[in-house]
XYZ file of C-alpha atoms in Angstrom:
689
model
C -39.541 40.383 -12.518
C -36.890 40.831 -15.427
C -34.034 40.519 -12.923
C -35.390 37.413 -11.185
C -36.075 35.257 -14.283
C -32.099 35.694 -15.331
C -31.918 35.126 -12.003
C -33.519 31.653 -12.308
C -31.693 31.033 -15.935
C -28.436 31.484 -14.267
C -29.425 28.663 -11.911
C -30.369 26.205 -14.924
C -27.051 27.406 -16.619
C -24.680 26.317 -14.079
C -23.062 22.750 -14.235
C -23.604 20.435 -11.985
C -20.907 19.344 -9.967
C -19.431 15.969 -10.906
C -17.236 14.011 -9.257
C -14.807 11.230 -10.757
C -14.041 8.223 -8.867
C -10.430 6.405 -9.513
C -11.785 2.797 -8.977
C -7.637 1.198 -9.332
C -5.295 1.822 -6.494
C -2.196 1.408 -8.858
C -0.254 -0.287 -6.647
C -0.280 -4.335 -6.181
C -0.192 -3.893 -1.624
C -3.704 -5.778 -1.917
C -2.119 -8.476 -3.422
C -3.098 -11.253 -3.904
C -6.601 -11.048 -3.347
C -6.496 -7.673 -5.907
C -5.769 -10.469 -8.520
C -9.576 -11.752 -7.829
C -11.628 -9.618 -6.666
C -10.834 -5.562 -6.874
C -9.866 -3.431 -4.099
C -13.039 -1.154 -4.275
C -14.851 -3.708 -2.868
C -13.594 -6.112 -0.820
C -15.051 -5.703 2.423
C -14.751 -3.022 4.870
C -17.636 -3.919 8.323
C -19.238 -5.998 5.432
C -19.725 -3.792 3.350
C -17.721 -3.074 -0.232
C -14.998 0.171 0.484
C -16.645 1.893 -2.321
C -19.544 1.824 -0.696
C -18.632 4.691 1.975
C -16.647 6.709 -0.880
C -20.369 6.990 -2.955
C -22.137 7.749 0.195
C -19.880 10.715 1.356
C -20.168 12.236 -2.042
C -23.728 11.195 -2.044
C -23.891 13.226 1.408
C -23.150 16.096 -0.204
C -26.027 17.095 -1.571
C -23.759 18.953 -5.120
C -22.937 15.313 -6.473
C -24.998 14.939 -10.058
C -22.929 13.027 -11.140
C -20.444 9.800 -10.933
C -17.615 8.819 -13.188
C -16.101 5.686 -11.998
C -13.060 5.436 -13.733
C -12.131 1.531 -13.861
C -8.673 -0.209 -15.057
C -9.020 -3.603 -13.344
C -11.828 -5.179 -12.534
C -14.269 -2.938 -14.462
C -16.727 -5.998 -15.542
C -16.659 -6.644 -11.688
C -17.560 -3.123 -11.021
C -19.418 -2.058 -13.878
C -21.646 -5.151 -12.529
C -21.877 -3.881 -8.961
C -22.735 -0.550 -9.986
C -25.435 -1.850 -12.093
C -27.464 -4.633 -9.902
C -26.790 -1.410 -6.802
C -28.771 1.365 -5.337
C -26.954 3.801 -6.970
C -28.665 3.267 -10.236
C -32.401 3.112 -8.593
C -34.919 6.252 -9.347
C -34.607 7.470 -5.554
C -30.528 7.634 -6.361
C -28.507 11.523 -5.280
C -27.386 10.982 -8.750
C -28.201 11.242 -11.593
C -25.848 10.156 -13.175
C -23.462 7.496 -12.311
C -21.180 5.767 -14.878
C -17.860 3.461 -14.803
C -15.959 3.906 -17.399
C -12.917 1.553 -18.165
C -9.513 2.779 -19.097
C -7.905 -0.464 -19.524
C -4.614 0.992 -20.583
C -4.205 3.477 -17.925
C -1.233 2.501 -15.280
C -1.481 5.934 -12.889
C -3.169 7.924 -11.754
C -2.191 10.557 -14.382
C -2.848 7.772 -17.355
C -6.507 7.283 -15.967
C -6.467 11.521 -16.072
C -4.757 11.867 -19.551
C -7.433 9.564 -20.065
C -10.216 10.838 -18.510
C -9.581 14.958 -20.874
C -10.077 12.572 -23.793
C -13.453 11.853 -23.913
C -14.278 15.102 -22.628
C -16.728 14.404 -20.202
C -15.686 17.560 -18.252
C -17.839 20.018 -18.372
C -16.655 22.147 -14.768
C -15.509 22.226 -11.667
C -15.042 18.880 -10.563
C -14.399 16.233 -7.370
C -12.301 13.806 -7.650
C -11.396 10.729 -4.870
C -10.336 7.831 -4.336
C -12.354 4.417 -4.723
C -11.980 2.965 -0.334
C -11.780 7.332 1.360
C -14.399 6.158 4.234
C -15.067 9.701 5.773
C -16.997 11.152 7.528
C -16.536 15.531 6.033
C -18.737 17.469 5.789
C -17.097 18.654 1.932
C -19.783 21.973 1.545
C -17.308 24.090 3.356
C -15.228 23.284 1.921
C -16.269 23.662 -1.904
C -17.429 27.089 -0.529
C -13.943 28.071 -0.226
C -13.458 26.091 -3.741
C -14.883 29.051 -5.042
C -13.766 31.475 -3.454
C -10.760 30.511 -4.657
C -12.099 30.589 -7.460
C -13.792 34.106 -7.752
C -10.108 35.603 -6.611
C -6.767 33.688 -7.834
C -7.507 33.721 -11.941
C -4.519 31.170 -11.777
C -6.713 28.863 -9.221
C -7.188 25.335 -10.023
C -7.490 22.799 -6.795
C -8.549 22.535 -3.591
C -6.846 18.998 -1.543
C -9.454 18.255 1.623
C -7.310 17.010 4.075
C -7.856 16.135 7.977
C -5.347 17.440 10.502
C -4.626 14.864 13.853
C -1.910 14.383 15.384
C 1.461 12.377 14.556
C 0.786 9.764 14.975
C -2.934 8.736 15.528
C -4.194 5.671 13.935
C -5.737 7.060 10.974
C -2.421 7.607 9.314
C -0.461 5.921 6.685
C 2.379 4.971 7.699
C 3.580 4.527 3.787
C 2.569 7.982 2.144
C 4.401 10.937 5.409
C 4.529 13.917 3.506
C 5.157 18.171 4.422
C 2.530 20.562 3.733
C 3.442 24.403 3.889
C 1.178 26.580 3.394
C 0.537 30.304 3.592
C -1.474 31.196 7.228
C -3.433 33.833 5.461
C -4.874 32.572 2.287
C -4.163 27.930 2.925
C -2.551 27.513 -0.856
C 0.165 25.192 -0.425
C 3.162 26.260 -1.324
C 5.573 23.594 -1.527
C 4.704 19.658 -0.614
C 7.151 16.459 -0.375
C 7.159 13.614 0.812
C 10.022 13.929 3.734
C 9.818 17.064 6.508
C 11.295 20.606 5.262
C 15.489 20.195 4.373
C 17.317 22.470 5.975
C 14.039 23.165 8.545
C 13.619 27.158 8.234
C 10.577 29.037 8.648
C 9.123 32.332 7.704
C 6.589 34.264 9.467
C 4.070 34.196 6.764
C 4.417 30.088 6.333
C 2.741 26.796 8.086
C 4.847 23.682 8.078
C 2.589 20.784 8.456
C 3.495 16.884 9.373
C 0.006 15.866 11.291
C -2.442 16.017 8.188
C -4.111 12.782 6.905
C -4.298 13.396 2.886
C -6.962 10.720 1.792
C -6.427 11.797 -1.611
C -9.722 13.793 -1.406
C -9.962 17.085 -4.091
C -11.709 20.271 -5.587
C -10.541 20.393 -9.353
C -11.412 23.451 -11.739
C -11.573 21.787 -15.705
C -8.119 22.553 -15.306
C -6.342 19.494 -14.070
C -6.946 17.410 -16.433
C -5.168 19.222 -19.019
C -2.549 19.088 -17.219
C -2.164 16.378 -17.273
C -2.286 15.976 -20.644
C -0.499 18.921 -21.290
C 2.253 15.853 -19.537
C 2.788 12.824 -19.559
C 5.692 12.743 -17.302
C 3.007 12.816 -14.526
C 1.961 9.220 -12.730
C 0.939 10.429 -9.224
C -1.223 12.346 -8.525
C 0.883 14.037 -5.684
C 4.605 13.372 -6.237
C 3.904 14.228 -9.912
C 1.304 16.579 -9.815
C 1.132 18.988 -7.349
C 4.333 18.538 -6.736
C 5.145 19.269 -10.687
C 2.499 22.367 -10.833
C 3.546 24.516 -7.699
C 7.356 24.319 -9.019
C 6.447 24.798 -12.176
C 7.757 28.271 -13.763
C 5.491 28.178 -16.868
C 2.207 26.840 -15.768
C 2.256 30.186 -12.733
C -0.600 28.060 -11.502
C -2.623 27.777 -7.324
C -3.338 24.363 -5.417
C -4.916 25.246 -2.215
C -6.003 23.201 1.277
C -9.036 23.260 3.043
C -7.863 21.505 6.236
C -10.705 20.697 9.141
C -9.975 18.989 12.495
C -13.171 18.245 13.564
C -13.652 14.634 11.187
C -12.482 11.681 10.780
C -11.026 10.715 7.520
C -9.051 7.568 6.528
C -8.055 5.032 3.929
C -8.187 1.219 3.279
C -4.917 1.453 0.684
C -2.955 -1.376 3.111
C -3.533 -3.417 4.942
C -3.363 -2.676 8.395
C -5.361 0.246 7.171
C -7.944 -2.440 7.889
C -8.038 -2.387 11.536
C -6.969 0.788 11.425
C -10.649 2.213 10.963
C -12.792 3.210 13.684
C -16.558 1.915 11.960
C -16.745 -0.312 14.849
C -16.272 1.719 17.666
C -18.543 4.787 16.574
C -15.209 7.745 15.027
C -16.418 7.623 11.691
C -19.784 8.304 12.620
C -22.319 8.940 11.227
C -20.662 6.204 9.432
C -21.511 3.024 11.589
C -23.292 -0.731 11.290
C -26.649 -0.246 12.349
C -27.059 2.446 9.377
C -26.714 -0.201 7.656
C -25.244 1.803 4.956
C -26.491 -1.645 1.904
C -30.350 -2.381 1.348
C -30.332 -5.750 2.657
C -28.054 -5.557 5.232
C -30.036 -5.226 8.744
C -27.249 -4.221 11.979
C -28.586 -4.050 14.285
C -25.521 -2.581 17.368
C -26.093 -3.794 21.143
C -23.265 -2.801 24.189
C -19.516 -2.703 24.042
C -19.953 -2.230 19.869
C -21.227 -5.408 19.232
C -22.999 -4.589 16.087
C -25.031 -8.032 14.762
C -27.324 -8.908 11.371
C -30.724 -10.581 11.385
C -30.592 -14.805 12.006
C -27.815 -14.360 13.741
C -26.745 -18.211 15.801
C -24.767 -17.484 19.274
C -23.808 -20.627 21.221
C -24.333 -19.626 24.973
C -21.055 -20.186 26.605
C -19.065 -17.843 23.141
C -18.194 -15.131 24.516
C -18.153 -11.103 21.918
C -16.054 -8.782 23.724
C -15.712 -5.162 22.911
C -15.965 -3.832 19.172
C -17.539 -7.722 16.529
C -19.749 -6.977 13.323
C -21.340 -10.380 12.485
C -22.945 -10.847 9.758
C -26.518 -13.058 8.790
C -27.289 -16.550 9.526
C -23.676 -17.102 10.967
C -22.980 -18.988 13.236
C -20.401 -19.514 16.527
C -19.153 -22.437 18.404
C -18.633 -23.552 22.005
C -16.434 -21.227 24.686
C -14.627 -19.411 21.298
C -14.119 -15.730 21.223
C -14.206 -13.378 19.562
C -12.997 -9.011 20.375
C -11.963 -6.687 17.742
C -13.054 -8.585 14.825
C -15.357 -8.821 12.135
C -17.323 -11.837 11.018
C -19.155 -12.041 7.043
C -22.484 -13.994 6.416
C -23.098 -17.648 6.321
C -19.818 -18.220 8.230
C -19.329 -21.250 11.052
C -16.841 -20.573 13.423
C -16.819 -23.577 15.749
C -15.703 -24.493 19.514
C -12.867 -23.047 21.189
C -11.563 -20.621 18.864
C -9.974 -17.840 19.341
C -10.226 -14.615 16.838
C -8.948 -11.564 18.141
C -8.673 -8.128 15.378
C -9.481 -10.239 11.976
C -11.950 -10.860 9.266
C -13.633 -13.994 8.238
C -15.164 -12.322 5.128
C -18.990 -14.438 3.317
C -18.982 -17.778 3.155
C -15.849 -19.175 5.593
C -15.706 -21.703 7.634
C -13.267 -22.307 10.738
C -13.795 -25.456 12.394
C -12.596 -26.363 16.287
C -10.004 -25.195 18.397
C -8.262 -22.659 15.999
C -6.477 -19.551 17.134
C -6.792 -15.657 14.294
C -4.576 -13.195 15.603
C -4.539 -10.328 13.060
C -5.479 -12.072 10.219
C -7.978 -11.916 7.079
C -10.038 -14.604 5.553
C -11.407 -14.549 2.188
C -14.495 -15.647 0.976
C -15.050 -19.622 0.237
C -11.909 -20.247 2.701
C -11.632 -23.335 4.946
C -9.665 -23.199 8.206
C -10.269 -27.222 9.848
C -9.433 -27.923 12.685
C -5.593 -26.744 15.489
C -4.605 -24.377 12.759
C -2.762 -21.455 13.710
C -3.118 -17.973 11.719
C 0.115 -15.414 13.085
C 0.133 -11.897 13.104
C -0.611 -11.569 9.210
C -1.575 -13.707 7.504
C -3.217 -13.546 4.894
C -5.298 -16.510 3.423
C -7.310 -15.955 0.029
C -10.703 -16.287 -2.054
C -11.358 -20.203 -1.643
C -8.641 -20.822 0.267
C -8.553 -24.642 2.328
C -5.711 -24.721 5.502
C -5.589 -28.334 6.434
C -5.476 -29.649 10.188
C -2.149 -28.693 12.381
C -1.427 -26.208 10.704
C 0.452 -23.140 12.014
C 0.811 -20.626 8.816
C 3.850 -17.317 9.184
C 4.110 -13.516 10.148
C 2.456 -12.083 7.174
C 1.722 -15.632 4.978
C -0.539 -14.732 1.698
C -2.165 -18.119 0.771
C -4.034 -18.538 -2.340
C -5.924 -21.294 -4.095
C -3.935 -21.766 -7.534
C -0.554 -21.328 -8.892
C -0.462 -18.730 -10.512
C 1.354 -18.966 -14.675
C 1.972 -16.889 -17.738
C 2.465 -17.847 -21.037
C 6.265 -18.988 -20.710
C 4.707 -20.958 -18.073
C 6.550 -19.028 -15.275
C 4.965 -18.922 -11.278
C 4.327 -15.412 -11.333
C 1.339 -12.897 -9.900
C -1.192 -10.525 -11.303
C -0.706 -6.643 -9.853
C -4.026 -4.627 -8.695
C -4.072 -2.618 -12.129
C -4.230 -5.855 -14.664
C -7.729 -6.166 -16.300
C -8.352 -10.166 -14.605
C -12.081 -12.186 -13.389
C -9.114 -14.411 -12.616
C -5.685 -15.042 -11.904
C -3.993 -16.301 -14.868
C -1.856 -12.737 -15.855
C 1.525 -11.245 -13.457
C 3.995 -9.016 -12.840
C 6.976 -10.750 -13.296
C 8.426 -10.029 -9.838
C 6.148 -12.202 -7.614
C 6.103 -15.475 -7.764
C 3.669 -17.949 -6.907
C 5.481 -21.868 -5.062
C 3.937 -25.032 -4.161
C 4.653 -25.557 -0.593
C 2.486 -28.834 1.326
C 3.667 -28.072 4.514
C 2.183 -24.477 4.343
C -1.980 -25.825 3.563
C -1.396 -29.422 4.437
C -1.682 -32.091 2.952
C -4.649 -31.393 2.393
C -5.413 -28.423 1.435
C -5.572 -26.174 -1.542
C -4.244 -22.858 -1.601
C 0.082 -21.816 -2.568
C 2.552 -19.450 -0.848
C 2.423 -16.057 -2.399
C 5.701 -14.401 -2.339
C 6.475 -10.651 -3.555
C 9.178 -9.605 -3.453
C 8.558 -5.891 -4.818
C 7.267 -5.883 -1.066
C 9.206 -7.781 0.650
C 9.474 -4.538 3.547
C 6.228 -4.833 4.467
C 6.961 -8.624 5.614
C 10.562 -6.627 7.381
C 8.466 -3.872 8.390
C 4.605 -6.003 9.420
C 2.709 -4.043 7.803
C 0.288 -5.770 10.449
C 0.683 -3.571 14.147
C -1.304 -4.690 17.489
C -4.818 -4.307 17.572
C -5.763 -4.450 20.803
C -8.632 -1.773 21.390
C -8.327 -0.858 17.218
C -5.118 0.889 19.231
C -2.260 1.380 16.297
C 0.194 0.294 18.111
C 4.140 1.023 16.778
C 4.685 -2.210 18.874
C 5.498 -5.795 17.389
C 3.478 -8.241 16.452
C 6.392 -10.653 16.767
C 6.023 -10.844 20.054
C 2.121 -12.251 19.868
C 3.501 -15.107 17.753
C 2.224 -18.685 17.931
C 5.611 -20.169 16.531
C 7.469 -19.344 13.593
C 11.318 -19.038 13.101
C 12.692 -17.775 9.969
C 16.586 -17.084 10.550
C 15.698 -13.116 9.324
C 13.926 -13.600 13.501
C 17.123 -15.415 14.416
C 19.953 -13.131 13.011
C 18.131 -10.013 14.391
C 17.798 -11.788 17.669
C 22.264 -12.488 17.590
C 22.357 -8.982 17.114
C 20.267 -7.801 20.187
C 22.217 -9.300 21.587
C 25.675 -7.682 20.715
C 23.683 -4.052 20.495
C 21.035 -3.307 22.651
C 18.813 -3.534 19.639
C 14.882 -4.876 20.186
C 13.578 -7.080 18.265
C 10.549 -4.371 17.622
C 13.333 -1.454 17.144
C 15.060 -3.743 14.300
C 11.551 -4.619 12.244
C 10.483 -0.969 12.237
C 13.766 0.472 11.625
C 13.369 -1.298 8.123
C 10.773 -0.700 7.432
C 11.311 2.724 7.654
C 14.548 2.376 5.899
C 13.168 1.241 3.450
C 10.981 2.916 2.894
C 13.110 6.345 3.515
C 15.536 5.570 0.508
C 12.535 4.329 -1.982
C 10.945 8.255 -1.270
C 14.740 9.660 -1.910
C 15.913 7.693 -5.107
C 11.584 8.100 -6.875
C 11.455 11.692 -5.666
C 15.153 12.234 -6.866
C 15.961 14.212 -3.510
C 19.443 15.136 -2.870
C 21.648 12.554 -1.707
C 23.496 14.159 1.662
C 20.184 14.490 2.705
C 19.351 11.060 2.355
C 21.993 9.511 3.179
C 21.564 12.081 6.912
C 17.717 11.403 6.324
C 19.034 7.751 6.978
C 22.013 8.345 9.524
C 19.019 9.905 12.255
C 17.347 6.973 11.447
C 19.533 5.008 13.107
C 20.964 6.534 15.578
C 17.192 7.119 16.591
C 17.084 3.185 16.730
C 20.403 2.279 17.998
C 20.315 -0.183 14.781
C 23.783 -1.949 13.550
C 24.804 -0.365 10.131
C 24.274 -4.258 8.512
C 21.074 -3.255 9.396
C 21.123 0.617 7.400
C 22.781 -1.854 4.108
C 20.453 -4.203 3.933
C 17.558 -2.229 4.112
C 19.220 0.055 1.478
C 20.251 -2.693 -0.334
C 16.975 -4.465 -0.508
C 15.203 -0.395 -1.348
C 18.218 -0.485 -4.592
C 17.074 -4.076 -5.955
C 14.492 -3.398 -5.998
C 14.136 -0.480 -8.214
C 16.721 -2.264 -10.252
C 13.587 -5.175 -10.075
C 11.520 -2.589 -11.427
C 13.352 -1.138 -14.837
C 13.614 -4.537 -15.468
C 10.463 -5.424 -15.756
C 9.521 -2.579 -17.011
C 11.792 -2.398 -20.069
C 12.427 0.299 -18.703
C 15.450 -0.059 -19.669
C 18.258 -3.398 -19.402
C 20.103 -5.263 -16.369
C 23.464 -3.506 -17.049
C 21.567 0.020 -18.045
C 19.282 -0.496 -15.078
C 22.516 -1.359 -12.544
C 24.076 1.593 -13.620
C 21.043 3.751 -12.879
C 20.513 3.466 -9.516
C 23.820 2.265 -7.704
C 25.460 5.280 -9.888
C 23.586 7.863 -7.539
C 22.484 5.676 -4.741
C 25.227 3.341 -4.460
C 27.161 6.558 -2.934
C 25.265 5.770 -0.181
C 26.898 2.965 1.536
C 30.030 5.797 1.840
C 28.740 6.124 5.453
C 27.332 2.101 5.387
C 30.148 0.354 4.797
C 33.993 1.751 6.641
C 36.435 -1.768 6.887
C 37.295 -4.445 4.761
C 34.366 -7.262 6.627
C 32.263 -3.802 5.912
C 32.962 -4.823 2.230
C 32.532 -8.207 2.334
C 29.551 -8.412 4.566
C 27.933 -5.476 1.893
C 28.136 -8.477 -0.618
C 26.759 -11.439 0.922
C 23.363 -8.902 1.768
C 23.058 -7.963 -1.908
C 24.451 -10.994 -2.939
C 21.745 -12.963 -0.728
C 18.915 -10.264 -1.634
C 19.196 -10.281 -5.265
C 19.019 -14.870 -4.562
C 15.302 -14.014 -4.004
C 14.952 -12.397 -7.181
C 12.651 -14.830 -9.733
C 13.534 -15.415 -13.432
C 17.039 -15.264 -14.536
C 18.334 -12.497 -14.110
C 19.124 -12.711 -10.471
C 22.715 -13.290 -11.150
C 23.624 -10.881 -14.035
C 21.677 -8.029 -11.775
C 23.845 -9.319 -8.417
C 27.223 -9.187 -10.788
C 26.434 -5.589 -13.106
C 25.514 -4.586 -9.136
C 29.277 -5.624 -7.760
C 30.809 -3.536 -10.668
C 29.034 -0.316 -10.516
C 30.300 -0.869 -6.517
C 33.995 -0.768 -7.647
C 34.046 0.805 -10.632
C 32.798 4.145 -8.065
C 35.164 3.218 -4.841
C 33.195 1.400 -2.960
C 34.178 -2.112 -2.903
C 38.364 -2.763 -3.806
C 39.450 -5.787 -4.855
C 41.135 -7.329 -2.265
C 37.506 -7.512 -0.520
C 35.206 -9.105 -3.394
C 37.910 -11.839 -4.266
C 37.282 -12.218 -0.155
C 33.618 -12.718 -0.129
C 34.131 -15.099 -3.354
C 36.068 -17.777 -1.732
C 33.176 -16.718 1.837
C 31.133 -20.492 3.154
C 28.922 -17.549 2.516
C 29.523 -16.778 -1.129
C 29.616 -20.834 -2.227
C 26.639 -21.713 0.324
C 24.474 -19.913 -3.707
C 26.310 -21.040 -6.652
C 23.698 -19.772 -8.664
C 24.308 -16.064 -7.926
C 28.504 -16.125 -7.557
C 28.595 -18.007 -11.237
C 28.737 -15.412 -13.119
C 31.177 -13.745 -10.911
C 34.216 -15.834 -11.336
C 35.563 -14.342 -15.111
C 35.826 -11.232 -13.045
C 37.563 -11.973 -9.840
C 39.216 -14.287 -12.271
C 39.931 -11.197 -13.687
C 41.154 -9.237 -10.059
C 43.135 -12.220 -8.750
C 46.074 -11.191 -12.787
C 45.107 -7.215 -11.622
C 42.930 -6.908 -14.601
C 41.903 -2.968 -15.297
C 40.223 -2.988 -18.131
C 37.293 -5.582 -19.320
C 36.497 -5.261 -15.336
C 34.536 -1.466 -15.369
C 33.034 -2.822 -18.323
C 30.039 -4.663 -17.207
C 28.125 -7.526 -18.316
C 25.430 -7.218 -21.400
C 22.395 -7.989 -21.110
C 22.911 -11.043 -23.279
C 24.964 -12.583 -21.465
């Protein structure tokens, strides 16, 4: 009996399995909605996102303590948890606690804060607060125990789901390549681009078909490594890549790869419609399971889910995959397909709603058309309004009658002004329960033509994520299939100068609008990844040229995408006070400006490059736009991308003269060039000028 008693004692002394939920994304992709509500509380299928994460942890039967790390809107998250089922006596968790980490600005900061609090007492699960998965983590936990027992340098297991490269639940914004040991599944190399040289060895396996939902099983050493490496900010590109490449740490990271489960993250607008909750492919995570205590969803044919007290007009039609919340009304001859309608919503007559999300308390009046749109809580869409694909209507916005909202336009209820009265927008990471804090790369503009004379709302434009518009982040979602086709064909009516230019390119170069827009998105992302991860310049240029040839676009398109990515990076350094204007321009363009060697071939190309940069800089909010432009031009001149004659030729173009503010700072330098002065032109312009 004595040995048995000892065994029982050992079991009792075994540390509890803990879970750390990262409630913050440390991104601005869901702005402006996340200036009002944290991403983890945004509804997916009428359920807050964090519920799916907590449900996953509860199903594991091994997690007893949950700590939710919050930066922005920590008060809202605390209030939600305190009123949820997870604090009841019947909760599977013995402890659930929110931790306000208000100073954190990255995953790395949050992990360092976690380590300083001495909360972790053993192994733990690290997970994002926007994960939806039906994964059974118990086998991964068994693997974790084996790795830990057999490899003293083991610190972490990444839980990954294998899927086809174009699988609908794969995120297009975080593609990655994993190199694994075939036998042990130990991760040997991680890169958010495909392998550079393509060499393969018999004992290696290359994966670029994995869905990474940021579910990790970690030992207690992980927070300590973050603490010891203050430059680690992100979980994958910094921590994982840093550990794998470090000759000092000599730690090992393994993977658990599953093929039979559904996993996805809601980390971009388009991820919402790509979730399979309405088609049962994430079973048992389905609406009729009623994850929230007060939900009453029942299933009907064609994946129609309704709560109690839903009123449908006899002539209304619900097609495949529709969710409707309690106390909502749908009027005569209204058609709804592949959409989610929240509670207490009023949908008028002759309305068409396709692939859209209508959140609680919203009103859609008669004769409206909504396609691939999101309407946040308590908004009113008046009669005869058209919401084109990608539209995001913020909390409490009113769109007046007969208004057309264009592709990818985001509308907020109130302008956001900071202390110096410049109009700017809060990032997701800022702790604000209203709309009063800001990120300087964003701006808000009032235009009565956007919401109508009797509307309430302001157009939100985010220059930092300009590539989202260029790439059409909200894709066609018919039958909930993720498609690479552009949504432009389904636009009801909208005229952009961008589209006019694209049409011209198509005529001359046989480029479809779909190809051009997809290229914009992919090319900008390629250059951004290269800069963020300090890739080899030749590799980045090869990647971009391969993309150009595969999509058959012009070099103008390549130059434009490159300029957008680089200027955005410059703006980031200036905005965060990392560098001044001159320093930021030199840091980015001294190295990455050399990419234009393979994009600029003659005098006309040089002039076009300057016009492109001028147009992009002209969109920057604030007083730095002209300084940014002139310092970029000087760097490109110094590295021999531009020459004097073409700078002068650009200065004299009609297009250049149409943007006088940007052009003004160039007059002094152009005069120097005309006078053959070569000394002062290389000194640049100081940030104070």
